[in-house]
Structure formats: structure tokens, C-alpha cells
Amino acid sequence: MKRVLSGIQPSGAPHIGNYFGMMRQMVRYQEQADLFAFIANYHAMTSLEDGGALARGTFDVAAAFLALGLDPDKATFWVQSDVPEVQELTWVLSTIAPMGLLERCHSYKDKVAKGIQPNHGLFAYPVLMAADILLYGAHVVPVGKDQKQYLEVTRDLAVKFNHLYGDVLVVPEPEIDEDLAVIPGTDGQKMSKSYGNTIDIFTTKKMLKKAVMSIVTDATPIEEPKDPDRCNLFALYRLFTTPDELAALRERYLAPGMKYSDVKKELVERIWTFFGPHRDRYQWFQDHPDDVRDILRAGATKARAAAAPILDAVRSRTGLVY
Ligand code: ADP
Ligand code: TRP
């Protein structure tokens, strides 16, 4: 069975962009592949320098993933730093990673261009990501378009390692869904924690209402027809409808008299209902933190067992075993 691996940074509360863009696909993969999913807390440290926030974020993302259907009996689910062997492979890979290759990586280059002093962690970010993937022999890595370059670095490093030391590492295939819609935020830009335009999955009804009511719409008067295809509210609403319901909403847009505020009120209810059962489960995990930690530790044990033969081969081929 193909091993599919992906990671998510615990940099804040998960939002509906994360759900439709990543988490839902992951939960589906566990039915058809050997899914390895982890929380990339070492990576998050390159941008978050608040220990409390990192610990909280790690726990919350784990609880969210479990509440949204990730099943630890079907998938291997762990926290990156619970398998510190990944740092050993990072070092080995960093000794064969050309400086020029890393200097060309966008997230590093962009920071330098903006005059931000980048830390070494950010520079080494792609090498750690390569280690995440190669340590577990993953065949397929589903990621967003923004991660494509890191997958190329991973493949380059795997090929180079194998060339130098013999065939040990699996060269992974990226899986980039070009059609996967970018979910817009309340202001119409890509929904992202860094833009403050998110609709969070597990929030109170009051906060949900506040977020949905703040969705920016145009100033077309009530008595005029409206354009669904250029409407941010419509793009968000469609995530929570059946095709028939969407067609009915389109008719309402095209007829005079529709009020955006009515559509927003309905959307609040739809989102609230959609995540209802998950919300109860999320609360359950929040109330049982030791159960969450047990699940993650058991996941790390499984991940470590998968890593062991690969790391043993790496150590012996590179001469670390004497
Ligand atoms: P953020 O931009 O909020 O910091 P991340 O970069 O941590 O989100 O993204 C985590 C995962 O969720 C990635 O796989 C990413 O592709 C996906 N994702 C994030 N925002 C969106 C969005 N607006 N639409 C679709 N997918 C998204
Ligand atoms: N860099 C990824 C992101 O920001 C997270 C990540 C870390 C990852 N290691 C990974 C994704 C390995 C896939 C495979 O979204």
C-alpha cells in the first residue's frame, strides 16, 4: 500500500480554509492509503517564539484533527518533535545540501528581499522538511502549490544521497491538486491566519457570527440582481451546500430583492450545523487532554518503528556505524 505523508504547522486555530484545503483530504486518505500525518512543531518554531502558544497550538491542532475524523487506528498520527531522530537525518541531509539550492528557496529569499533578518531555522526549513518525508519512506506527499519547491529540494536530496551512498531513500512524488480551490477569507484574499481574515472551525457561535457578518460584499442595491461568480460570500456558502441548493442560491442572486445579510445569517447556521458533531468531539478531546497525549505518543511509537530501518541504513552507509 502506498505511504502518503503530510504535515501541518501548529501556528494557530484551524480555519475552514485548512479544513477544505488540507484536513478533509487527509481524513479521506486514511481509507485508501497508509497515511502518515504529523504536526510540524519544529517548523512552527521558525516563526513563533512563544513557548506557551506553540504548546497550545500543537494540542489544539491535534484535537481538531482527531475531532474532524482522523482515526489513529487507521493512520499514524504524531507530533514531529516526539521523533527526534528526524533531527539526525536533517543533519545528514544538510551535509549534502548545496547552499545555492537553499538560498533559492522562496520563503527564505522573500524574507531577505523584505529586509527581514532570517534565522538559520528558516534557511534550514527545507532540509528538515526533506527529513520529515525521507525518514518514513513516504511515496506520495499531498501539498499546496506553495510547497512545490520544497518537494523538489526533497527529491534532489534523496537522489543525491542515493547516488553518493547507495539506494536507501525513497524518492517521493508530490501530489499537487491544481484545481483545489483557494478558500477566500472574509476580506476576499486567501484565508490565512497571517491575514486575520479567518473563519475558525471550533469557535463560539457569537464569534462565528461576527466573522461571517464581516464578510466583505459589494454595494449593489437590494433591488438589483447580484453577481454570484464575483461574490466572496457565495464562494464560501458553496462549501456548505449540495449542487441543488447552490443552484437555488444562484437564482436568488440573479433575482432582485436579495439581501446579503440574510445570506450571511443562513451561512452562520450552515457552518454551525456542518461542524456540529465535530464540535462536540473537539470539546471532548479538550476535556480529556491525557487521551490526546496518549494517542500522539502511541503514534510517535509507530512512526519511530517505521523510521528505524531507514535511519539504520543511513547511519551505516554514511559511516556513522563503526
Ligand atoms: P495559514 O495560511 O492559515 O497559516 P497554513 O499555511 O498553516 O495556513 O496551511 C495549512 C494547510 O491548509 C496547508 O496544506 C494549506 O495548503 C491549507 N490552506 C491554508 N489556507 C488555505 C486556503 N485559504 N484555501 C485552501 N487551503 C488552505
Ligand atoms: N511546510 C509545510 C506547511 O507549511 C508543513 C510541513 C512540514 C510538511 N513538513 C512537511 C508538509 C512534510 C508535507 C510534508 O504547510
Tab-separated table of N, CA, C and O in Angstrom, residues 101-181:
chain	number	residue	atom	x	y	z
A	101	LEU	N	21.137	25.845	-3.457
A	101	LEU	CA	19.792	25.266	-3.546
A	101	LEU	C	18.885	25.879	-2.464
A	101	LEU	O	17.736	26.238	-2.720
A	102	LEU	N	19.435	26.016	-1.267
A	102	LEU	CA	18.634	26.553	-0.157
A	102	LEU	C	18.438	28.058	-0.298
A	102	LEU	O	17.382	28.589	0.032
A	103	GLU	N	19.453	28.740	-0.820
A	103	GLU	CA	19.338	30.199	-1.000
A	103	GLU	C	18.262	30.546	-2.022
A	103	GLU	O	17.702	31.635	-1.983
A	104	ARG	N	17.992	29.614	-2.916
A	104	ARG	CA	16.962	29.876	-3.939
A	104	ARG	C	15.541	29.640	-3.434
A	104	ARG	O	14.580	29.934	-4.137
A	105	CYS	N	15.388	29.075	-2.253
A	105	CYS	CA	14.028	28.774	-1.768
A	105	CYS	C	13.261	30.055	-1.430
A	105	CYS	O	13.770	30.948	-0.755
A	106	HIS	N	11.995	30.107	-1.900
A	106	HIS	CA	11.225	31.356	-1.836
A	106	HIS	C	11.071	31.940	-0.444
A	106	HIS	O	11.268	33.126	-0.253
A	107	SER	N	10.691	31.102	0.532
A	107	SER	CA	10.327	31.710	1.821
A	107	SER	C	11.545	32.391	2.423
A	107	SER	O	11.439	33.456	3.035
A	108	TYR	N	12.720	31.819	2.188
A	108	TYR	CA	13.966	32.438	2.662
A	108	TYR	C	14.279	33.684	1.831
A	108	TYR	O	14.515	34.770	2.361
A	109	LYS	N	14.220	33.514	0.509
A	109	LYS	CA	14.555	34.618	-0.398
A	109	LYS	C	13.643	35.831	-0.178
A	109	LYS	O	14.093	36.967	-0.143
A	110	ASP	N	12.334	35.539	0.017
A	110	ASP	CA	11.376	36.628	0.204
A	110	ASP	C	11.683	37.421	1.468
A	110	ASP	O	11.603	38.650	1.467
A	111	LYS	N	12.024	36.718	2.528
A	111	LYS	CA	12.330	37.419	3.788
A	111	LYS	C	13.563	38.300	3.610
A	111	LYS	O	13.582	39.450	4.058
A	112	VAL	N	14.583	37.742	2.950
A	112	VAL	CA	15.806	38.516	2.728
A	112	VAL	C	15.474	39.754	1.888
A	112	VAL	O	15.897	40.870	2.203
A	113	ALA	N	14.655	39.553	0.832
A	113	ALA	CA	14.300	40.672	-0.042
A	113	ALA	C	13.556	41.760	0.727
A	113	ALA	O	13.693	42.943	0.443
A	114	LYS	N	12.753	41.345	1.725
A	114	LYS	CA	11.989	42.328	2.509
A	114	LYS	C	12.845	42.974	3.598
A	114	LYS	O	12.343	43.779	4.383
A	115	GLY	N	14.096	42.554	3.674
A	115	GLY	CA	14.980	43.145	4.679
A	115	GLY	C	14.810	42.535	6.059
A	115	GLY	O	15.333	43.050	7.040
A	116	ILE	N	14.044	41.434	6.147
A	116	ILE	CA	13.885	40.770	7.445
A	116	ILE	C	15.106	39.887	7.674
A	116	ILE	O	15.550	39.184	6.757
A	117	GLN	N	15.651	39.950	8.871
A	117	GLN	CA	16.815	39.119	9.165
A	117	GLN	C	16.340	37.684	9.390
A	117	GLN	O	15.694	37.399	10.401
A	118	PRO	N	16.627	36.779	8.463
A	118	PRO	CA	16.122	35.409	8.637
A	118	PRO	C	17.002	34.632	9.625
A	118	PRO	O	18.199	34.880	9.706
A	119	ASN	N	16.392	33.716	10.359
A	119	ASN	CA	17.208	32.887	11.255
A	119	ASN	C	17.664	31.628	10.505
A	119	ASN	O	17.176	31.308	9.419
A	120	HIS	N	18.600	30.922	11.110
A	120	HIS	CA	19.117	29.732	10.440
A	120	HIS	C	18.034	28.680	10.266
A	120	HIS	O	18.021	27.930	9.288
A	121	GLY	N	17.089	28.629	11.235
A	121	GLY	CA	15.996	27.658	11.140
A	121	GLY	C	15.203	27.838	9.855
A	121	GLY	O	14.828	26.865	9.198
A	122	LEU	N	14.962	29.093	9.497
A	122	LEU	CA	14.201	29.349	8.272
A	122	LEU	C	15.006	28.908	7.043
A	122	LEU	O	14.464	28.344	6.095
A	123	PHE	N	16.305	29.150	7.089
A	123	PHE	CA	17.179	28.735	5.978
A	123	PHE	C	17.180	27.205	5.845
A	123	PHE	O	17.106	26.658	4.747
A	124	ALA	N	17.219	26.525	7.005
A	124	ALA	CA	17.307	25.063	7.008
A	124	ALA	C	15.937	24.383	6.893
A	124	ALA	O	15.854	23.158	6.802
A	125	TYR	N	14.872	25.192	6.893
A	125	TYR	CA	13.492	24.676	6.852
A	125	TYR	C	13.295	23.572	5.806
A	125	TYR	O	12.760	22.498	6.111
A	126	PRO	N	13.766	23.792	4.559
A	126	PRO	CA	13.522	22.754	3.546
A	126	PRO	C	14.258	21.447	3.838
A	126	PRO	O	13.794	20.378	3.430
A	127	VAL	N	15.387	21.524	4.536
A	127	VAL	CA	16.142	20.296	4.826
A	127	VAL	C	15.398	19.474	5.886
A	127	VAL	O	15.292	18.249	5.790
A	128	LEU	N	14.859	20.178	6.881
A	128	LEU	CA	14.049	19.486	7.895
A	128	LEU	C	12.813	18.869	7.243
A	128	LEU	O	12.417	17.745	7.558
A	129	MET	N	12.228	19.592	6.312
A	129	MET	CA	11.041	19.060	5.636
A	129	MET	C	11.404	17.820	4.799
A	129	MET	O	10.645	16.836	4.772
A	130	ALA	N	12.572	17.852	4.163
A	130	ALA	CA	13.023	16.675	3.412
A	130	ALA	C	13.195	15.497	4.366
A	130	ALA	O	12.788	14.366	4.065
A	131	ALA	N	13.771	15.764	5.543
A	131	ALA	CA	13.979	14.691	6.521
A	131	ALA	C	12.637	14.118	6.985
A	131	ALA	O	12.485	12.897	7.133
A	132	ASP	N	11.634	14.996	7.174
A	132	ASP	CA	10.286	14.543	7.561
A	132	ASP	C	9.758	13.491	6.598
A	132	ASP	O	9.068	12.550	6.989
A	133	ILE	N	10.036	13.730	5.344
A	133	ILE	CA	9.460	12.884	4.289
A	133	ILE	C	10.302	11.623	4.084
A	133	ILE	O	9.779	10.513	4.012
A	134	LEU	N	11.636	11.812	4.031
A	134	LEU	CA	12.525	10.698	3.676
A	134	LEU	C	12.710	9.718	4.829
A	134	LEU	O	12.931	8.531	4.612
A	135	LEU	N	12.562	10.209	6.060
A	135	LEU	CA	12.750	9.334	7.227
A	135	LEU	C	11.728	8.197	7.258
A	135	LEU	O	11.984	7.130	7.806
A	136	TYR	N	10.555	8.459	6.680
A	136	TYR	CA	9.480	7.472	6.760
A	136	TYR	C	9.240	6.753	5.430
A	136	TYR	O	8.271	6.015	5.288
A	137	GLY	N	10.085	7.001	4.458
A	137	GLY	CA	9.925	6.318	3.175
A	137	GLY	C	8.604	6.620	2.489
A	137	GLY	O	8.013	5.753	1.833
A	138	ALA	N	8.136	7.868	2.612
A	138	ALA	CA	6.844	8.223	2.001
A	138	ALA	C	6.927	8.169	0.482
A	138	ALA	O	7.920	8.592	-0.108
A	139	HIS	N	5.863	7.664	-0.144
A	139	HIS	CA	5.806	7.616	-1.613
A	139	HIS	C	5.159	8.864	-2.190
A	139	HIS	O	5.529	9.332	-3.251
A	140	VAL	N	4.130	9.348	-1.494
A	140	VAL	CA	3.344	10.464	-2.024
A	140	VAL	C	3.183	11.530	-0.937
A	140	VAL	O	2.923	11.203	0.220
A	141	VAL	N	3.338	12.793	-1.352
A	141	VAL	CA	3.186	13.890	-0.396
A	141	VAL	C	2.195	14.909	-0.966
A	141	VAL	O	2.538	15.675	-1.870
A	142	PRO	N	0.956	14.920	-0.466
A	142	PRO	CA	-0.003	15.914	-0.948
A	142	PRO	C	0.259	17.257	-0.265
A	142	PRO	O	0.304	17.329	0.956
A	143	VAL	N	0.484	18.279	-1.072
A	143	VAL	CA	0.739	19.620	-0.514
A	143	VAL	C	0.100	20.687	-1.385
A	143	VAL	O	-0.294	20.427	-2.519
A	144	GLY	N	0.036	21.893	-0.851
A	144	GLY	CA	-0.444	23.038	-1.628
A	144	GLY	C	0.656	23.510	-2.588
A	144	GLY	O	1.823	23.148	-2.437
A	145	LYS	N	0.231	24.347	-3.552
A	145	LYS	CA	1.181	24.815	-4.576
A	145	LYS	C	2.387	25.510	-3.965
A	145	LYS	O	3.501	25.438	-4.487
A	146	ASP	N	2.155	26.190	-2.847
A	146	ASP	CA	3.243	26.944	-2.211
A	146	ASP	C	4.370	26.041	-1.705
A	146	ASP	O	5.450	26.525	-1.393
A	147	GLN	N	4.118	24.733	-1.606
A	147	GLN	CA	5.122	23.815	-1.048
A	147	GLN	C	5.898	23.061	-2.126
A	147	GLN	O	6.758	22.235	-1.832
A	148	LYS	N	5.551	23.361	-3.389
A	148	LYS	CA	6.116	22.605	-4.516
A	148	LYS	C	7.649	22.624	-4.515
A	148	LYS	O	8.300	21.598	-4.717
A	149	GLN	N	8.207	23.804	-4.282
A	149	GLN	CA	9.667	23.946	-4.316
A	149	GLN	C	10.347	23.068	-3.251
A	149	GLN	O	11.401	22.484	-3.494
A	150	TYR	N	9.720	22.971	-2.090
A	150	TYR	CA	10.303	22.147	-1.020
A	150	TYR	C	10.318	20.667	-1.421
A	150	TYR	O	11.212	19.923	-1.038
A	151	LEU	N	9.302	20.253	-2.159
A	151	LEU	CA	9.272	18.864	-2.625
A	151	LEU	C	10.374	18.611	-3.636
A	151	LEU	O	10.956	17.520	-3.676
A	152	GLU	N	10.687	19.636	-4.441
A	152	GLU	CA	11.795	19.489	-5.399
A	152	GLU	C	13.114	19.354	-4.658
A	152	GLU	O	13.960	18.525	-5.017
A	153	VAL	N	13.282	20.144	-3.607
A	153	VAL	CA	14.501	20.037	-2.790
A	153	VAL	C	14.581	18.621	-2.196
A	153	VAL	O	15.638	17.981	-2.218
A	154	THR	N	13.451	18.131	-1.690
A	154	THR	CA	13.426	16.794	-1.089
A	154	THR	C	13.865	15.732	-2.090
A	154	THR	O	14.690	14.867	-1.783
A	155	ARG	N	13.320	15.822	-3.280
A	155	ARG	CA	13.675	14.834	-4.315
A	155	ARG	C	15.163	14.945	-4.678
A	155	ARG	O	15.852	13.932	-4.791
A	156	ASP	N	15.640	16.175	-4.834
A	156	ASP	CA	17.070	16.383	-5.156
A	156	ASP	C	17.962	15.746	-4.096
A	156	ASP	O	18.956	15.090	-4.415
A	157	LEU	N	17.604	15.965	-2.841
A	157	LEU	CA	18.447	15.445	-1.758
A	157	LEU	C	18.397	13.914	-1.711
A	157	LEU	O	19.420	13.264	-1.472
A	158	ALA	N	17.218	13.350	-1.965
A	158	ALA	CA	17.097	11.882	-1.949
A	158	ALA	C	17.948	11.281	-3.076
A	158	ALA	O	18.693	10.323	-2.863
A	159	VAL	N	17.850	11.883	-4.255
A	159	VAL	CA	18.605	11.360	-5.398
A	159	VAL	C	20.108	11.478	-5.122
A	159	VAL	O	20.881	10.546	-5.361
A	160	LYS	N	20.506	12.610	-4.575
A	160	LYS	CA	21.934	12.825	-4.312
A	160	LYS	C	22.450	11.846	-3.250
A	160	LYS	O	23.533	11.271	-3.389
A	161	PHE	N	21.641	11.665	-2.206
A	161	PHE	CA	22.059	10.724	-1.156
A	161	PHE	C	22.247	9.332	-1.756
A	161	PHE	O	23.276	8.665	-1.533
A	162	ASN	N	21.269	8.901	-2.523
A	162	ASN	CA	21.321	7.548	-3.105
A	162	ASN	C	22.515	7.393	-4.038
A	162	ASN	O	23.139	6.338	-4.110
A	163	HIS	N	22.827	8.474	-4.758
A	163	HIS	CA	23.953	8.456	-5.679
A	163	HIS	C	25.274	8.307	-4.900
A	163	HIS	O	26.153	7.534	-5.274
A	164	LEU	N	25.371	9.039	-3.790
A	164	LEU	CA	26.614	9.023	-3.010
A	164	LEU	C	26.785	7.754	-2.179
A	164	LEU	O	27.878	7.224	-2.046
A	165	TYR	N	25.664	7.305	-1.581
A	165	TYR	CA	25.781	6.265	-0.561
A	165	TYR	C	25.069	4.957	-0.898
A	165	TYR	O	25.086	4.036	-0.091
A	166	GLY	N	24.397	4.909	-2.039
A	166	GLY	CA	23.649	3.690	-2.388
A	166	GLY	C	22.170	3.884	-2.134
A	166	GLY	O	21.766	4.769	-1.383
A	167	ASP	N	21.381	3.033	-2.784
A	167	ASP	CA	19.922	3.198	-2.773
A	167	ASP	C	19.301	2.941	-1.420
A	167	ASP	O	19.069	1.795	-1.044
A	168	VAL	N	18.998	4.000	-0.696
A	168	VAL	CA	18.397	3.849	0.629
A	168	VAL	C	17.069	4.606	0.707
A	168	VAL	O	16.082	4.110	1.246
A	169	LEU	N	17.059	5.812	0.133
A	169	LEU	CA	15.901	6.687	0.337
A	169	LEU	C	14.884	6.564	-0.800
A	169	LEU	O	15.268	6.459	-1.981
A	170	VAL	N	13.604	6.582	-0.439
A	170	VAL	CA	12.528	6.591	-1.443
A	170	VAL	C	12.420	8.014	-1.999
A	170	VAL	O	12.351	8.975	-1.222
A	171	VAL	N	12.440	8.158	-3.324
A	171	VAL	CA	12.263	9.485	-3.931
A	171	VAL	C	10.755	9.732	-4.050
A	171	VAL	O	10.072	9.052	-4.807
A	172	PRO	N	10.213	10.671	-3.268
A	172	PRO	CA	8.752	10.821	-3.198
A	172	PRO	C	8.164	11.611	-4.361
A	172	PRO	O	8.855	12.411	-4.985
A	173	GLU	N	6.899	11.380	-4.609
A	173	GLU	CA	6.164	12.140	-5.632
A	173	GLU	C	5.302	13.182	-4.932
A	173	GLU	O	4.561	12.852	-4.006
A	174	PRO	N	5.363	14.431	-5.378
A	174	PRO	CA	4.426	15.415	-4.825
A	174	PRO	C	3.051	15.182	-5.419
A	174	PRO	O	2.939	14.662	-6.533
A	175	GLU	N	2.022	15.506	-4.695
A	175	GLU	CA	0.677	15.471	-5.273
A	175	GLU	C	0.079	16.843	-5.063
A	175	GLU	O	-0.272	17.211	-3.953
A	176	ILE	N	0.058	17.592	-6.148
A	176	ILE	CA	-0.416	18.972	-6.037
A	176	ILE	C	-1.703	19.088	-6.826
A	176	ILE	O	-1.723	18.896	-8.037
A	177	ASP	N	-2.770	19.335	-6.121
A	177	ASP	CA	-4.077	19.418	-6.756
A	177	ASP	C	-4.262	20.838	-7.283
A	177	ASP	O	-4.601	21.752	-6.533
A	178	GLU	N	-4.005	20.983	-8.604
A	178	GLU	CA	-4.047	22.333	-9.183
A	178	GLU	C	-5.461	22.916	-9.159
A	178	GLU	O	-5.641	24.126	-9.167
A	179	ASP	N	-6.463	22.032	-9.128
A	179	ASP	CA	-7.853	22.523	-9.163
A	179	ASP	C	-8.355	22.895	-7.784
A	179	ASP	O	-9.417	23.504	-7.658
A	180	LEU	N	-7.625	22.475	-6.773
A	180	LEU	CA	-8.122	22.709	-5.431
A	180	LEU	C	-8.283	24.209	-5.202
A	180	LEU	O	-7.333	24.973	-5.318
A	181	ALA	N	-9.512	24.576	-4.922
A	181	ALA	CA	-9.802	25.995	-4.812
A	181	ALA	C	-9.072	26.600	-3.613
A	181	ALA	O	-8.917	25.964	-2.583
